[in-house]
Short mmCIF file of C-alpha atoms in Angstrom, two decimals:
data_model
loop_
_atom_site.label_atom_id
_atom_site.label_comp_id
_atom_site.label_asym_id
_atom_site.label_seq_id
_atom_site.Cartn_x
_atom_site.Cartn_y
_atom_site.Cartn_z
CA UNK F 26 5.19 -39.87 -29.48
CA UNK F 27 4.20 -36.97 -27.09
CA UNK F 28 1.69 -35.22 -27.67
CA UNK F 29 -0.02 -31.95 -25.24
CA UNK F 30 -3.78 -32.55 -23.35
CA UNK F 31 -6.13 -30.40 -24.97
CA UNK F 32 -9.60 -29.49 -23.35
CA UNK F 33 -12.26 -29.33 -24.10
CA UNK F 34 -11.59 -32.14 -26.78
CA UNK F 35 -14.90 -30.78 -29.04
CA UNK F 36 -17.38 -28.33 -28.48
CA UNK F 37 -20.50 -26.83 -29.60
CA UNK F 38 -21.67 -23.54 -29.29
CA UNK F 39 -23.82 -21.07 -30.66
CA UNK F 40 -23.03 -17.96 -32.88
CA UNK F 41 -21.55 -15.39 -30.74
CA UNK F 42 -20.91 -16.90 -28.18
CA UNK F 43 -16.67 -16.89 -26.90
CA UNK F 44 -15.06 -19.91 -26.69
CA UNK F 45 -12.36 -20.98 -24.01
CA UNK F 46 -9.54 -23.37 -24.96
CA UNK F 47 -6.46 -24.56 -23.29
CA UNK F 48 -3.25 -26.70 -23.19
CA UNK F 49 -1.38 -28.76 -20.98
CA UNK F 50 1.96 -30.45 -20.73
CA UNK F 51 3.93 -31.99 -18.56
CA UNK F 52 7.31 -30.49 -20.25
CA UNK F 53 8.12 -26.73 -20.41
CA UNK F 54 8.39 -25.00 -23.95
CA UNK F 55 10.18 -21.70 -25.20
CA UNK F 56 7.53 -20.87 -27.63
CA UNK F 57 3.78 -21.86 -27.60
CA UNK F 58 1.85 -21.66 -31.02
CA UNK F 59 -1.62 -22.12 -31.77
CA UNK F 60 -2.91 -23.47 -35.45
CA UNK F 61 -6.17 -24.46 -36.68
CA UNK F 62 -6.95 -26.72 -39.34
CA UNK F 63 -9.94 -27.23 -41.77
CA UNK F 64 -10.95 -30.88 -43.10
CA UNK F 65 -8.78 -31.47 -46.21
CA UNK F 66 -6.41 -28.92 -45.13
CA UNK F 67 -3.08 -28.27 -42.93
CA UNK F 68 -2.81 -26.29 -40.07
CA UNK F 69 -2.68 -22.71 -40.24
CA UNK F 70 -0.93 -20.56 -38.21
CA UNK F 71 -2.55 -18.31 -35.30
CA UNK F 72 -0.71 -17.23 -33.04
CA UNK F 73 2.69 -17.46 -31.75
CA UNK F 74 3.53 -16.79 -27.83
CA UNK F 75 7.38 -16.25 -26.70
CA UNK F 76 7.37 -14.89 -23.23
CA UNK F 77 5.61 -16.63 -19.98
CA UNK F 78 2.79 -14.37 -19.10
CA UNK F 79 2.32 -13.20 -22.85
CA UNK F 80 -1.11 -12.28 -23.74
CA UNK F 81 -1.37 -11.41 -28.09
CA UNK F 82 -4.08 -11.14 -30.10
CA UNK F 83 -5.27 -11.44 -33.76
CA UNK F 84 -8.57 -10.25 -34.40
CA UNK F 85 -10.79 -11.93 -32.10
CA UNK F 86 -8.64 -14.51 -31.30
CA UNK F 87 -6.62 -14.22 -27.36
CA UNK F 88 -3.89 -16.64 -26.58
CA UNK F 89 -1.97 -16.81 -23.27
CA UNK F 90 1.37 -17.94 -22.47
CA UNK F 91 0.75 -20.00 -19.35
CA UNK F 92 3.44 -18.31 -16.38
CA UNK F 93 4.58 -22.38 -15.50
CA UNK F 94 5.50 -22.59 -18.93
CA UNK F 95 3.21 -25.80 -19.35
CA UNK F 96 0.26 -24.18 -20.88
CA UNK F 97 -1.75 -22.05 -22.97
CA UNK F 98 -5.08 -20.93 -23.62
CA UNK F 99 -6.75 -19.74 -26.14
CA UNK F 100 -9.81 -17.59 -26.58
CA UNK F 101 -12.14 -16.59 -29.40
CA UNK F 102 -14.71 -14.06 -29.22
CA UNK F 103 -17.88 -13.64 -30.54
CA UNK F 104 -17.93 -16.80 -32.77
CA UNK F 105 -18.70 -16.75 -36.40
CA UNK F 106 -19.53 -19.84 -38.65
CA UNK F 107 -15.85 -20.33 -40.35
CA UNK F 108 -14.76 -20.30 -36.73
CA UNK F 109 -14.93 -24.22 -37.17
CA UNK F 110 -13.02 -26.62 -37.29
CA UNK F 111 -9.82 -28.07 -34.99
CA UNK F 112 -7.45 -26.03 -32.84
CA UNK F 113 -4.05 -27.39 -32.04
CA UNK F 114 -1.60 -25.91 -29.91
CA UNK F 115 1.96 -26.87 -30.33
CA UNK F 116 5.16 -26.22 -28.04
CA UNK F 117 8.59 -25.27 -29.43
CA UNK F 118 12.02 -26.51 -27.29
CA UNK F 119 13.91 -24.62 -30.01
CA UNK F 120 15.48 -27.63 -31.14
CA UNK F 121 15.45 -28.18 -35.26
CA UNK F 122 12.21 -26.59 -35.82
CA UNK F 123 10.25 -29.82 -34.18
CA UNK F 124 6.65 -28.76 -32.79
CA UNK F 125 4.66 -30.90 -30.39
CA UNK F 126 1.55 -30.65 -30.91
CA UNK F 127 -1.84 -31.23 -28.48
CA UNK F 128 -4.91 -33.55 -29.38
CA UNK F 129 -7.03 -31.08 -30.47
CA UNK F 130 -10.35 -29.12 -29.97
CA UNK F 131 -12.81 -29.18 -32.40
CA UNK F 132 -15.45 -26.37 -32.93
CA UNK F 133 -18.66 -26.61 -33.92
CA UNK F 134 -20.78 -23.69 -34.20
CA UNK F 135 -24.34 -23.53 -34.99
CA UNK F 136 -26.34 -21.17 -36.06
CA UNK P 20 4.51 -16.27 -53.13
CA UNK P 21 3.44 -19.54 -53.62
CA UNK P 22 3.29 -21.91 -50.60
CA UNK P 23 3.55 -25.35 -49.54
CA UNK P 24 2.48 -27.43 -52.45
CA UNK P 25 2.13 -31.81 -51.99
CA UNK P 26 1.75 -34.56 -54.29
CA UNK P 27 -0.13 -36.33 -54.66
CA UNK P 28 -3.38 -35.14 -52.33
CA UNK P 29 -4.28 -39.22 -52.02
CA UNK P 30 -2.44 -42.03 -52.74
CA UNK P 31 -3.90 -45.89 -51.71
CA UNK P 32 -0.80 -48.81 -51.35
CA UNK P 33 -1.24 -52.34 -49.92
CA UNK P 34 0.58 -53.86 -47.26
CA UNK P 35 4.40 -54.25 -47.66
CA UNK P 36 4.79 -52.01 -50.43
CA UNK P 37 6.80 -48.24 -50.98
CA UNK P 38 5.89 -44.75 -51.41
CA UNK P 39 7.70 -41.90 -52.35
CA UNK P 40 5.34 -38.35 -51.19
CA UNK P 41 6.75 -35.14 -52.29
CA UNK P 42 6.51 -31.69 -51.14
CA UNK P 43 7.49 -27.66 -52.76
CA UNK P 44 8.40 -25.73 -49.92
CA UNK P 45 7.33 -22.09 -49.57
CA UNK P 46 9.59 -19.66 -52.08
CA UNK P 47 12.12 -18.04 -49.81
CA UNK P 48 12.14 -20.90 -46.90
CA UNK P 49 15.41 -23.54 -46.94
CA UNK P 50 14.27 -26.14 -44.51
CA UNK P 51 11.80 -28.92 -45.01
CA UNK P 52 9.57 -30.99 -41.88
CA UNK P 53 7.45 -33.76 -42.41
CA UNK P 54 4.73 -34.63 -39.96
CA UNK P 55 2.56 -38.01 -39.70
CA UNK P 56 -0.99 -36.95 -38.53
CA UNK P 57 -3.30 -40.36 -38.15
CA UNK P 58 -7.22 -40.10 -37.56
CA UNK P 59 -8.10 -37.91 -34.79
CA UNK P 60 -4.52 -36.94 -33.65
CA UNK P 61 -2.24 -34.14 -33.79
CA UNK P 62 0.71 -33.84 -35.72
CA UNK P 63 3.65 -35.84 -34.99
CA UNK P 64 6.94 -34.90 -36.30
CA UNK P 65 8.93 -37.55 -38.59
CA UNK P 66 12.03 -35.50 -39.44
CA UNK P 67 13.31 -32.15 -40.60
CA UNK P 68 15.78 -31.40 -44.20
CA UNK P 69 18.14 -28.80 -44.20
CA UNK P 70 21.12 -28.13 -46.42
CA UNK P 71 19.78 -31.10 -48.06
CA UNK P 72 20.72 -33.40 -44.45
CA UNK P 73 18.14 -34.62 -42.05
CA UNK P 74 18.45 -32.16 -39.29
CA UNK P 75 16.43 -33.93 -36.41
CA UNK P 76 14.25 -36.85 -36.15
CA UNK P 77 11.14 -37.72 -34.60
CA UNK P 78 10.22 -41.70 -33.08
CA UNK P 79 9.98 -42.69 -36.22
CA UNK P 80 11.54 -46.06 -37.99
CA UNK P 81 14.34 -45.85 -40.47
CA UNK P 82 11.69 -46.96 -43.31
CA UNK P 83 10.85 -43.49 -43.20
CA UNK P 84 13.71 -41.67 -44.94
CA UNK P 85 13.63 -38.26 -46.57
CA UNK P 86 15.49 -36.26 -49.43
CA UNK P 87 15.60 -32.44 -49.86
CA UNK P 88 16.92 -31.05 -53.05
CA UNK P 89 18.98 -27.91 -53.99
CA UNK P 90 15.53 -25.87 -54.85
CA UNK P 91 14.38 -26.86 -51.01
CA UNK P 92 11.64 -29.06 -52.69
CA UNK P 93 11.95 -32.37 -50.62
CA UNK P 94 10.67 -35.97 -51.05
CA UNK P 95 9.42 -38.52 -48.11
CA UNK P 96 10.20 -42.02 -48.30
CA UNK P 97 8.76 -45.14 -46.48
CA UNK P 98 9.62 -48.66 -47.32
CA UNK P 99 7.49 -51.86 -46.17
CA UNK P 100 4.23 -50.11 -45.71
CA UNK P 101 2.19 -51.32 -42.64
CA UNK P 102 -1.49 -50.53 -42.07
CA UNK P 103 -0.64 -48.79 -39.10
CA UNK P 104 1.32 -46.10 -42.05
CA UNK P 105 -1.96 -45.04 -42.87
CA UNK P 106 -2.43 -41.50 -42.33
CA UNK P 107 -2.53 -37.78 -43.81
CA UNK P 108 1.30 -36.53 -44.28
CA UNK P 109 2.17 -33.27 -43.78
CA UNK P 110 4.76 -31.00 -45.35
CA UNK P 111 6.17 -28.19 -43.78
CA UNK P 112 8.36 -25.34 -44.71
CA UNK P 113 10.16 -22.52 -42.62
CA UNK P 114 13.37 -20.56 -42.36
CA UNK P 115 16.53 -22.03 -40.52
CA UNK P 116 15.50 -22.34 -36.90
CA UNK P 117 12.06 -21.01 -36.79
CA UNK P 118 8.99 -22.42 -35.32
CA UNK P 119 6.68 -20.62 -37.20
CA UNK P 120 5.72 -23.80 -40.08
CA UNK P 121 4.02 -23.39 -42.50
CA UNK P 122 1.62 -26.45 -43.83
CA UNK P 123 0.57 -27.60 -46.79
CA UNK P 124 -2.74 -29.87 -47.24
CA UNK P 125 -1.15 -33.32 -47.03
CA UNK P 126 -1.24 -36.13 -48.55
CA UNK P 127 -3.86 -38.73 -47.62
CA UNK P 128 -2.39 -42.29 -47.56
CA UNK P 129 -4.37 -45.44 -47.08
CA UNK P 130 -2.68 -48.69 -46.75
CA UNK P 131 -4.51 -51.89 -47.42
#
């Protein structure tokens, strides 16, 4: 099945650092979404995104809407330790609740 | 408010066998998607229950079939297991229409 191009696909970094993120596709999507997911876990929700151009935040976490309608990024700032783990973004057509989602980033962030 | 509860968290079959995973939705949600998420991959969406009818399918073989029952709580099906089945399974709930999901932790299935 489909599935978005994340970059980076992992990454380390150091404590406090930000951390850039995005997503590509080669379909356009009504609603982008970002989720991150700890080992042994699902994903948990981040941040939705309904409007091209949208920029929303949650804490220290920025997402874009990409204006094309093909992307998103996402940004975190000033990393902390339980900032690891996987990002995914997903894309929603509006069609039966069915979310595409990307590859994945993973975070690592040391100390 | 209790959330997406799975069972069982691992389950290990062999090769040509059937599984039955099960999933609680969220209280208050009414529709049920399942998601097959193999090693290293993002989530890839199998079908979704609502009003106790598959509402939407994924590129997935008819050995995967689902159930949903009157309480929302739903049950994933597949028949003649293949190795290439194993993965972690992932139950989602939400209200009618909505792309906010919500996950639970999966189920972890290995097939020998």
């Amino acid at each position: 099945g489909q599935q978005l191009n994340q970059s980076p696909q992992s990454m380390f970094i150091q404590e406090g650092e930000d951390v850039s993120m995005n997503c590509t596709s080669s379909s356009i999507f009504n609603t982008w979404l970002w989720y991150k997911q700890d080992p042994g876990e699902g994903p948990v929700l981040l941040i939705a995104l309904y409007k091209a151009g949208e920029l929303t935040s949650n804490g220290r976490l920025t997402a874009q809407f990409g204006i094309t309608r093909k992307d998103s990024f996402l940004n975190i700032s000033a990393s902390i330790p339980s900032d690891v783990g996987i990002y995914f973004c997903a894309g929603y057509t509006g069609t039966a609740s069915k979310l595409t989602f990307g590859t994945g980033t993973r975070l690592q962030v040391t100390l | 408010e209790t959330g997406v509860t799975q069972s069982p968290t691992h389950l290990i079959k062999t090769r040509g066998q059937q599984v039955t995973l099960r999933c609680s939705s969220q209280s208050g949600h009414n529709t049920v998607s399942w998601y097959q998420q193999a090693l290293g991959q993002g989530p890839q969406f199998i079908f979704q229950y609502y009003r106790e009818e598959e509402n939407g399918r994924g590129n997935f073989p008819p050995r995967f079939s689902g159930l949903q029952f009157p309480n929302y709580s739903s049950e994933l099906n597949v028949n003649a297991l293949e190795l290439d089945d194993s993965a972690l399974y992932l139950c989602a709930s939400s209200w009618t229409g909505s792309e906010k999901l919500f996950f639970g932790s999966g189920t972890q299935l290995s097939v020998l």
